[in-house]
PDB file of C-alpha atoms in Angstrom:
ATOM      1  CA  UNK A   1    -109.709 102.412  43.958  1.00 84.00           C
ATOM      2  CA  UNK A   2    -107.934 100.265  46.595  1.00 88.00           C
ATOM      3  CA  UNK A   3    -104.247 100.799  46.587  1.00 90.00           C
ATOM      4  CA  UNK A   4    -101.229 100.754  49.356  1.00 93.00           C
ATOM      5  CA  UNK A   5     -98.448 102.979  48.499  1.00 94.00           C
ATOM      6  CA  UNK A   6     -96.249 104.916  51.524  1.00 96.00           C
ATOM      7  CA  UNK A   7     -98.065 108.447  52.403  1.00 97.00           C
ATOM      8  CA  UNK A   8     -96.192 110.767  55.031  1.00 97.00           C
ATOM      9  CA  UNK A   9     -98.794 113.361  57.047  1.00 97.00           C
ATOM     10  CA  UNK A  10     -97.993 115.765  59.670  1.00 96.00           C
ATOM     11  CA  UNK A  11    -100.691 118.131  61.073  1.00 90.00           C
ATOM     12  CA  UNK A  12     -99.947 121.432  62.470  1.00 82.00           C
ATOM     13  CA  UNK A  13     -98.287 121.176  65.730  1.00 79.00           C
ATOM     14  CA  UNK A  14     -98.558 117.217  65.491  1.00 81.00           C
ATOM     15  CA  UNK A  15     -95.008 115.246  64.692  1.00 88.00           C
ATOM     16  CA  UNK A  16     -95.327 113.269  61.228  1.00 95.00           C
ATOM     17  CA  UNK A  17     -96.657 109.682  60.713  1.00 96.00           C
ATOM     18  CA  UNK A  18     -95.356 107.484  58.103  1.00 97.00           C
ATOM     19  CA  UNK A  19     -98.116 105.004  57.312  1.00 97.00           C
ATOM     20  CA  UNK A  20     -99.867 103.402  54.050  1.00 96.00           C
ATOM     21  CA  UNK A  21    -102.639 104.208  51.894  1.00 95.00           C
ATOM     22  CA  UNK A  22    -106.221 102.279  51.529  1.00 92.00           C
ATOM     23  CA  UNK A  23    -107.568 103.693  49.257  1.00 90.00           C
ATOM     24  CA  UNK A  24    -107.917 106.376  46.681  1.00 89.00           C
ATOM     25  CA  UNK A  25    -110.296 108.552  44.223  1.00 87.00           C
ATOM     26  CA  UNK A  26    -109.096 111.132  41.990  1.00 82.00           C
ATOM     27  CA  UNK A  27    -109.762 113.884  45.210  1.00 87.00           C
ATOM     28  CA  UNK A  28    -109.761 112.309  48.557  1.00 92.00           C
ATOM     29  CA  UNK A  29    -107.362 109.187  50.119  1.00 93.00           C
ATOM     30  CA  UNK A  30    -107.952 106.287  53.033  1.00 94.00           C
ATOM     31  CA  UNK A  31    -104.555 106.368  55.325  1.00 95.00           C
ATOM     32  CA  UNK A  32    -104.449 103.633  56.997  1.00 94.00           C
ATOM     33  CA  UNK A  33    -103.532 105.006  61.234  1.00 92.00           C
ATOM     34  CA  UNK A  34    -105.583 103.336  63.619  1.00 88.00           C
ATOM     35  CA  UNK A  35    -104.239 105.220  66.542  1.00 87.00           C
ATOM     36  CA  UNK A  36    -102.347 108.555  65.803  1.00 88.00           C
ATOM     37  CA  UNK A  37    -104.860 109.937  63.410  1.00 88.00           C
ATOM     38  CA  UNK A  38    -105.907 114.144  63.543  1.00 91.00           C
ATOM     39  CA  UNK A  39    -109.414 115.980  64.390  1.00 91.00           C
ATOM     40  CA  UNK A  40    -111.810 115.652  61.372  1.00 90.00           C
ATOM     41  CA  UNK A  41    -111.454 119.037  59.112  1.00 92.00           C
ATOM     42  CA  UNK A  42    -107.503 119.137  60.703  1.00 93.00           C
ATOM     43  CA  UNK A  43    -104.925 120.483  58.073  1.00 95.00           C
ATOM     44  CA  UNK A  44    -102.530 117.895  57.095  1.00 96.00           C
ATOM     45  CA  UNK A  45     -99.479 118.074  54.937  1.00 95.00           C
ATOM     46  CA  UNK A  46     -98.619 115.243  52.643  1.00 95.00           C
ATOM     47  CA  UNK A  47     -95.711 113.637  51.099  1.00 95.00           C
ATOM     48  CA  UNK A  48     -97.124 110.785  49.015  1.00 95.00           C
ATOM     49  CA  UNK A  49     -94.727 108.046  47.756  1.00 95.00           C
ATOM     50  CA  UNK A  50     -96.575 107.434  43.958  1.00 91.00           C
ATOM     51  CA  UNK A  51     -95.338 103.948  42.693  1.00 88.00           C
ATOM     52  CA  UNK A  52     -93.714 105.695  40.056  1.00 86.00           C
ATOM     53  CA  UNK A  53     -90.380 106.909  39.017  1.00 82.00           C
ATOM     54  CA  UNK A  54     -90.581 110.239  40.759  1.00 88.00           C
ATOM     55  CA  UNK A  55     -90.190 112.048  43.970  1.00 89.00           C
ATOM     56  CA  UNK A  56     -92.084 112.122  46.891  1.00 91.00           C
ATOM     57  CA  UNK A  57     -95.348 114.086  45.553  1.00 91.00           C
ATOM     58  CA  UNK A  58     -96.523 117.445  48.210  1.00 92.00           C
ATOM     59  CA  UNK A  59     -99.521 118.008  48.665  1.00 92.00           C
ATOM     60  CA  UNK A  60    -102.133 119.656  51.126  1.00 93.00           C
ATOM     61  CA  UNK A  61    -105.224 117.792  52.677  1.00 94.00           C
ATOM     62  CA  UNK A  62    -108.209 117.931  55.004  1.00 95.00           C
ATOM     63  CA  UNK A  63    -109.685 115.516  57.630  1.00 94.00           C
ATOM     64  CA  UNK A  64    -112.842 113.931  56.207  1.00 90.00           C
ATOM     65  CA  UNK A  65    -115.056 111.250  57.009  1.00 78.00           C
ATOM     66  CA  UNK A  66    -116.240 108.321  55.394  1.00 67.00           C
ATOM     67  CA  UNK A  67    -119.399 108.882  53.188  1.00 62.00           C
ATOM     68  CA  UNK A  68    -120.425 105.528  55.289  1.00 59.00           C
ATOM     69  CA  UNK A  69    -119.527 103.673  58.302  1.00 58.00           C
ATOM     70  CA  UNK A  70    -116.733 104.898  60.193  1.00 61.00           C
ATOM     71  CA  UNK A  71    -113.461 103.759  59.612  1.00 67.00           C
ATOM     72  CA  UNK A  72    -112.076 101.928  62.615  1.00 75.00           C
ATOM     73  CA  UNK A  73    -108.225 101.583  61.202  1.00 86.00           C
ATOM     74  CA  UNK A  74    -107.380 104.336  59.359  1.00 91.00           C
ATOM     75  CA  UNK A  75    -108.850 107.955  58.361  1.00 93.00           C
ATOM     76  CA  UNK A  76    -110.376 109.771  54.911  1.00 94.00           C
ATOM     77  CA  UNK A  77    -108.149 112.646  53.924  1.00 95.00           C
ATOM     78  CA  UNK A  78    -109.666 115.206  51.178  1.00 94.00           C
ATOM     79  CA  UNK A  79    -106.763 116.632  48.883  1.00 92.00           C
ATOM     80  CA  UNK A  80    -107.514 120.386  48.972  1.00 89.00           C
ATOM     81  CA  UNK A  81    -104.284 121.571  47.216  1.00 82.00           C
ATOM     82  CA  UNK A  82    -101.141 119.879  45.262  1.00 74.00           C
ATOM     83  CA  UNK A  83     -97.907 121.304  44.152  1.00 72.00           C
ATOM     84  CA  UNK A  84     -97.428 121.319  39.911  1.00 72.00           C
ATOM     85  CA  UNK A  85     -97.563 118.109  38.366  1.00 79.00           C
ATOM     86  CA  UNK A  86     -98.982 116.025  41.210  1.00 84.00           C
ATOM     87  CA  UNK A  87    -102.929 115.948  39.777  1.00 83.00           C
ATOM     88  CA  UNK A  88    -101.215 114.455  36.665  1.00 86.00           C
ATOM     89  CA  UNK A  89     -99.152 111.930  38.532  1.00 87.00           C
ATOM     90  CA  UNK A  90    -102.217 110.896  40.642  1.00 86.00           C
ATOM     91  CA  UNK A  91    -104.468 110.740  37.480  1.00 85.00           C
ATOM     92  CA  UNK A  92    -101.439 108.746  35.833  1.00 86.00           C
ATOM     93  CA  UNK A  93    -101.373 106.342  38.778  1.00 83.00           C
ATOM     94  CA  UNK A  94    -105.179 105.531  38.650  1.00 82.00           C
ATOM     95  CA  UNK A  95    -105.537 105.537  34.484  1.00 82.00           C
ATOM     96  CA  UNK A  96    -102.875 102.910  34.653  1.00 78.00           C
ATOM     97  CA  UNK A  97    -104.200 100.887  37.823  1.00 70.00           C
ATOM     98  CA  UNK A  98    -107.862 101.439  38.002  1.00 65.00           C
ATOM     99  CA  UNK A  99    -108.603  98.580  35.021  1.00 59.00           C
ATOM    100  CA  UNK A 100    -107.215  95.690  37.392  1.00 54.00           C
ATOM    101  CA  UNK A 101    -108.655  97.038  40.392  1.00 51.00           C
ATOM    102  CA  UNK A 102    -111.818  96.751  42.449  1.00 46.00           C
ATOM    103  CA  UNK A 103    -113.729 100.234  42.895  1.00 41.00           C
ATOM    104  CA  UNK A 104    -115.048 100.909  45.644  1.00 40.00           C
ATOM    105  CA  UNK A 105    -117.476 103.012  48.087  1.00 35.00           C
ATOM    106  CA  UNK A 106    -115.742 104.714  51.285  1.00 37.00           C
ATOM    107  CA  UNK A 107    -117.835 102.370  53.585  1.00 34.00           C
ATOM    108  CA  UNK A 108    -114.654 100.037  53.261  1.00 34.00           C
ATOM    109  CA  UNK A 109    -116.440  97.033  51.648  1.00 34.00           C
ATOM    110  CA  UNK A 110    -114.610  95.414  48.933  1.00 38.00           C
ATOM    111  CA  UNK A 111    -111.652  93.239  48.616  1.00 39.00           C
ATOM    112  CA  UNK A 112    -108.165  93.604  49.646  1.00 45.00           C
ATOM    113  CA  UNK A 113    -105.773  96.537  48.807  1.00 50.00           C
ATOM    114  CA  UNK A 114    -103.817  96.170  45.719  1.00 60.00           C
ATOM    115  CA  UNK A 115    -100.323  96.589  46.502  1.00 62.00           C
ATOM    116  CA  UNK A 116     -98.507  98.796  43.857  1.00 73.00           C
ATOM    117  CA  UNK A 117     -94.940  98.228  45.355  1.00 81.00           C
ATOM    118  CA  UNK A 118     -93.006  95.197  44.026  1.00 88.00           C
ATOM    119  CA  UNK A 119     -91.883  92.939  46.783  1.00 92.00           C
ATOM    120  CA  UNK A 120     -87.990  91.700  46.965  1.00 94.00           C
ATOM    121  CA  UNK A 121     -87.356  88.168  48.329  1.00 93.00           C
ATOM    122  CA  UNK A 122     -85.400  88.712  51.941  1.00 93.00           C
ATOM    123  CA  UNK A 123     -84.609  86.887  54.854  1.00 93.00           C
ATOM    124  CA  UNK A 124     -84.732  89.256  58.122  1.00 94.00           C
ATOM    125  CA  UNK A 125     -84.805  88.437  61.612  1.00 96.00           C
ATOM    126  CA  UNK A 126     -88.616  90.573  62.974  1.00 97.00           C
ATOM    127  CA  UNK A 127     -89.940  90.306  66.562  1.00 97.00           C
ATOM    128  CA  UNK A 128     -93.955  90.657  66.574  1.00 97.00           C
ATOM    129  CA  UNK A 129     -95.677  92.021  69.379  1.00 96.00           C
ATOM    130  CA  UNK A 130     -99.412  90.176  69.377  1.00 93.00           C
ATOM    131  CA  UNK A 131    -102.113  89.876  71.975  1.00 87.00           C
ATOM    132  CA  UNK A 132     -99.443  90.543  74.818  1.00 89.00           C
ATOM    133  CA  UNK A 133     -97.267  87.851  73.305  1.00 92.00           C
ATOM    134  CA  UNK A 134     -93.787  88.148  70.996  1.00 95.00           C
ATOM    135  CA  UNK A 135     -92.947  86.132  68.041  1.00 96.00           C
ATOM    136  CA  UNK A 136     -89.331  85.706  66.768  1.00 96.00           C
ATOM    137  CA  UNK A 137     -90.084  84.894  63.078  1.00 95.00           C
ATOM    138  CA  UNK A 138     -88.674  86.034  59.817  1.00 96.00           C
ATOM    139  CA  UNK A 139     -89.422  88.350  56.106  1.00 96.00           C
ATOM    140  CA  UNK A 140     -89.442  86.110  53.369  1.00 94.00           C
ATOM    141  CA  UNK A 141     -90.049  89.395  51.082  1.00 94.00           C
ATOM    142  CA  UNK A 142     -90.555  93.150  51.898  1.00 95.00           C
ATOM    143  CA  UNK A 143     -91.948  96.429  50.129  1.00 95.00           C
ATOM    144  CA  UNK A 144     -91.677 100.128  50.673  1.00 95.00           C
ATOM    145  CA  UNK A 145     -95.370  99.503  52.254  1.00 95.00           C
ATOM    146  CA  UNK A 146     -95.435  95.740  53.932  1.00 96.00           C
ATOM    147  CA  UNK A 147     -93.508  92.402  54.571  1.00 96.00           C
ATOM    148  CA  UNK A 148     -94.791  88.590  54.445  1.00 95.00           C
ATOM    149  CA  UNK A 149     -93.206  87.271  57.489  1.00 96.00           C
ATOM    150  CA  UNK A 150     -92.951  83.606  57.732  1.00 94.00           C
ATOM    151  CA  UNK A 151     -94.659  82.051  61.114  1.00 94.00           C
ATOM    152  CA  UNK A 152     -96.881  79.365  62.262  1.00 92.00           C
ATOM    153  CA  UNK A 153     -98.256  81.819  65.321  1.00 92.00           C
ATOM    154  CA  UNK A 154    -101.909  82.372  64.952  1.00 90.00           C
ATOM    155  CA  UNK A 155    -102.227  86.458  64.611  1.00 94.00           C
ATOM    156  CA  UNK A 156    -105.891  86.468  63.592  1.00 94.00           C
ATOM    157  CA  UNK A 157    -106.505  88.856  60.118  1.00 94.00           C
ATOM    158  CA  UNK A 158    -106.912  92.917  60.968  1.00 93.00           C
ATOM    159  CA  UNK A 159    -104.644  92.809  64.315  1.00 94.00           C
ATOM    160  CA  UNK A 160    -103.032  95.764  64.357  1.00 95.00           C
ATOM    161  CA  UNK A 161     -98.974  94.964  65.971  1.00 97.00           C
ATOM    162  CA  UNK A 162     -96.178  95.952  67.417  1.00 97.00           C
ATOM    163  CA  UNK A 163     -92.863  94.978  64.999  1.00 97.00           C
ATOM    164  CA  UNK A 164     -88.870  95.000  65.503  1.00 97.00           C
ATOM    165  CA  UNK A 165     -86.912  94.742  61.891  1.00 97.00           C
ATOM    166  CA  UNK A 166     -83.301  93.693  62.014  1.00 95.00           C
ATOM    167  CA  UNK A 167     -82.455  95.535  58.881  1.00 94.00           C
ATOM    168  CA  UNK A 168     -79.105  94.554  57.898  1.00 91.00           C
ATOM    169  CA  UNK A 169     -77.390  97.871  58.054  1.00 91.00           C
ATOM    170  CA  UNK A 170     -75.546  97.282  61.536  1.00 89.00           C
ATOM    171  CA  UNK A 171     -77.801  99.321  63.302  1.00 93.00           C
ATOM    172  CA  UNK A 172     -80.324  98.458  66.168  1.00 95.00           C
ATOM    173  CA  UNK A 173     -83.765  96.801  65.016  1.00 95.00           C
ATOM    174  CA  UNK A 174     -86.055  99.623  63.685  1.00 96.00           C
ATOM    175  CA  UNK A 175     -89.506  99.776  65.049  1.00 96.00           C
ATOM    176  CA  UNK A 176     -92.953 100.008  63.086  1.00 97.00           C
ATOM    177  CA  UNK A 177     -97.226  98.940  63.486  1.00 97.00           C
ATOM    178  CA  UNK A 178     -98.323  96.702  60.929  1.00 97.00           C
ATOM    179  CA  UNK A 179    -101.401  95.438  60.319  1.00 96.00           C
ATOM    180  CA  UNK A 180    -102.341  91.875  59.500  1.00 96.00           C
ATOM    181  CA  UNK A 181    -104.059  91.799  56.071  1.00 93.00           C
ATOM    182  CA  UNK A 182    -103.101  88.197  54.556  1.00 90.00           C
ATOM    183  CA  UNK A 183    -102.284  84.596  56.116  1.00 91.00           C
ATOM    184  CA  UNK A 184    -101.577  81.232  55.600  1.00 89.00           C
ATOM    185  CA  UNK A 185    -102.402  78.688  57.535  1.00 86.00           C
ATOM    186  CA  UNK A 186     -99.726  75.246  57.558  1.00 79.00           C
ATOM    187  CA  UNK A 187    -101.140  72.986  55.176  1.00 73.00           C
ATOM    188  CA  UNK A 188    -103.603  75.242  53.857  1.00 71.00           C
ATOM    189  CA  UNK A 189    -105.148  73.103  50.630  1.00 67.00           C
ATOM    190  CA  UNK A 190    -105.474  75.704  48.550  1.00 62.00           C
ATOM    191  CA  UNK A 191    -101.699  76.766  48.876  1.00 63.00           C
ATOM    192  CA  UNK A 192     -99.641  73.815  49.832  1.00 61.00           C
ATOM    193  CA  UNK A 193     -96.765  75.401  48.574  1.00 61.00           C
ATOM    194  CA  UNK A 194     -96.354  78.546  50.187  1.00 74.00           C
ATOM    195  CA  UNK A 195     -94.880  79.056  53.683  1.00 85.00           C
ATOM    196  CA  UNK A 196     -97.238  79.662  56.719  1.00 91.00           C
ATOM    197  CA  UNK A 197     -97.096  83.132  57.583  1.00 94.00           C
ATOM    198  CA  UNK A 198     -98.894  86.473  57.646  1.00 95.00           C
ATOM    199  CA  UNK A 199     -98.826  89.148  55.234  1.00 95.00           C
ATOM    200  CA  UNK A 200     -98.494  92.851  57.071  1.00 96.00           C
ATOM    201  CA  UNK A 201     -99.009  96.010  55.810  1.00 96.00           C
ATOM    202  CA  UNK A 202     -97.326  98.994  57.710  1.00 97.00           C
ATOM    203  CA  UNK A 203     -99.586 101.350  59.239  1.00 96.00           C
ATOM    204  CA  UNK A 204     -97.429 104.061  61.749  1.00 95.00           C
ATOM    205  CA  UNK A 205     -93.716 104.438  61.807  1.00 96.00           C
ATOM    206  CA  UNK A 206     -91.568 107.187  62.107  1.00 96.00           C
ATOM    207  CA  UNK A 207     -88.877 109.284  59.722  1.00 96.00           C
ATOM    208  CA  UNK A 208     -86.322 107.446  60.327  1.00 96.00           C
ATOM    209  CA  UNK A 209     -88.406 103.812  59.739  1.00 97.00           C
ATOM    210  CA  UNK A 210     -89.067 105.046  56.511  1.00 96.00           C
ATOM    211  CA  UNK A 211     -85.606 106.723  55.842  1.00 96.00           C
ATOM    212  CA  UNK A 212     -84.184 102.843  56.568  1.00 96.00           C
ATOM    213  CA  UNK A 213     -86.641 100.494  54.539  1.00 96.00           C
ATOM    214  CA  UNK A 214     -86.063 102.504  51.715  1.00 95.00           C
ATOM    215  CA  UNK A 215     -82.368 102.016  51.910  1.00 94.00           C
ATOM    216  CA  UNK A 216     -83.010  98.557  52.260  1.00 94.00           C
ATOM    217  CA  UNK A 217     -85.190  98.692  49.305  1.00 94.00           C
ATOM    218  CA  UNK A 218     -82.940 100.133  47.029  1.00 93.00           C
ATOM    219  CA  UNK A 219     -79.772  98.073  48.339  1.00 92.00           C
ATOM    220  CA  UNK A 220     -82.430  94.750  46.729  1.00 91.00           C
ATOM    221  CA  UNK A 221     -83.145  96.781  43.470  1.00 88.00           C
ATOM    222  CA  UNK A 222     -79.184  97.129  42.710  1.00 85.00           C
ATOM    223  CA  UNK A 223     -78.337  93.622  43.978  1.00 73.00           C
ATOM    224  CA  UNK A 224     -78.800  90.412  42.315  1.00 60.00           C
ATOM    225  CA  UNK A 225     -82.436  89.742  43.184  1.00 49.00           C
ATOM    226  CA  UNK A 226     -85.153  90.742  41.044  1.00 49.00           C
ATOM    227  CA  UNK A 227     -88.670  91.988  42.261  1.00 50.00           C
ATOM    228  CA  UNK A 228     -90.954  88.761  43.034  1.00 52.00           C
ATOM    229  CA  UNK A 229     -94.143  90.517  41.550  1.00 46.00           C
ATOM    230  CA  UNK A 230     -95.599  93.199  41.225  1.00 43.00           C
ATOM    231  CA  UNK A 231     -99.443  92.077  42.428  1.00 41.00           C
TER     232      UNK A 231
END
């Protein structure tokens, strides 16, 4: 099942990665971490952020590998052990998503992740490190696992970058890598509406990255804004 939802892994001796999920079966995960990712059959400890109205979930996991091709931007974890309650939460999670969702095989092929977080309208000040180059451009909405950033720059879909969020919590920009997975082009016929811009999904950030998007988050979910959607 392809879903994005915030995972936390650390691996013995290594420091922790916050990043975002691919995709997910019932006993193993895709993390999406194109370039801090462990030794296959490495130990990892999770934290995974269900999109539900619970804690964090712990669990235990291996380093696998894809039953296909190898994944270029992320890696296959197998979940080996889970605190009480979490099999239930994760069986929950799929029972509830898996009928509007593509299935599919660990070879990556299929359509785009489904994100489960709802997105909150914004307007944020990002710098985006492309290709050498930096954008100054702008969230339109954010989630605990992406942004759509409004920008006419042409960041080609699957570019892994380089991002600076000017959170508005009066400290200095936070930094994160995002991955490209939706755009729109100016004057794109089949959306004429909809602002140019690129759709990222975060892929590596730190403790404190995530520690400061979810107090964003929540500072949207008690203001006057409702989420956009949901799909």
């Amino acid at each position: 099942m392809k879903i994005v939802f915030p995972v936390r892994f650390a691996a013995h001796h290594g420091a922790a990665v916050q990043t975002t999920s691919g995709e997910m079966t019932d006993s193993r995960m895709l993390l999406m971490c194109p370039q801090r990712r462990p030794p296959c059959a490495a130990p990892v400890a999770l934290n995974l952020y269900l999109p539900d109205s619970f804690p964090p979930a712990a669990a235990m996991g291996r380093v696998g590998t894809a039953a296909g091709k190898p994944q270029s931007d992320g890696f296959w974890v197998d979940l080996v052990d889970a605190v009480r309650g979490v099999a239930e939460r994760i069986e929950a999670l799929m029972s509830l998503h898996a009928p509007r969702l593509n299935w599919c095989s660990p070879d990556g092929s299929a359509t785009s992740p489904h994100r489960a977080a709802p997105r909150y309208p914004t307007s944020m000040p990002v710098t985006i490190g492309a290709g050498g180059a930096l954008i100054a451009a702008c969230a339109r909405n954010i989630s605990t696992s992406g942004m759509y950033v409004q920008t006419e720059a042409n960041v080609p879909l699957g570019t892994l970058v380089t991002m600076r969020l000017a959170l508005p919590d009066g400290d200095a920009p936070v930094g994160v890598q995002a991955k490209v997975i939706h755009r729109v082009l100016a004057g794109q016929p089949q959306m004429p509406w909809a602002e140019p811009g690129i759709g990222l999904q975060f892929v590596e950030g730190d403790d404190a990255f995530r520690a400061r998007i979810d107090r964003q988050i929540k500072r949207l979910q008690i203001g006057p804004q409702n989420p956009r959607s949901r799909g």
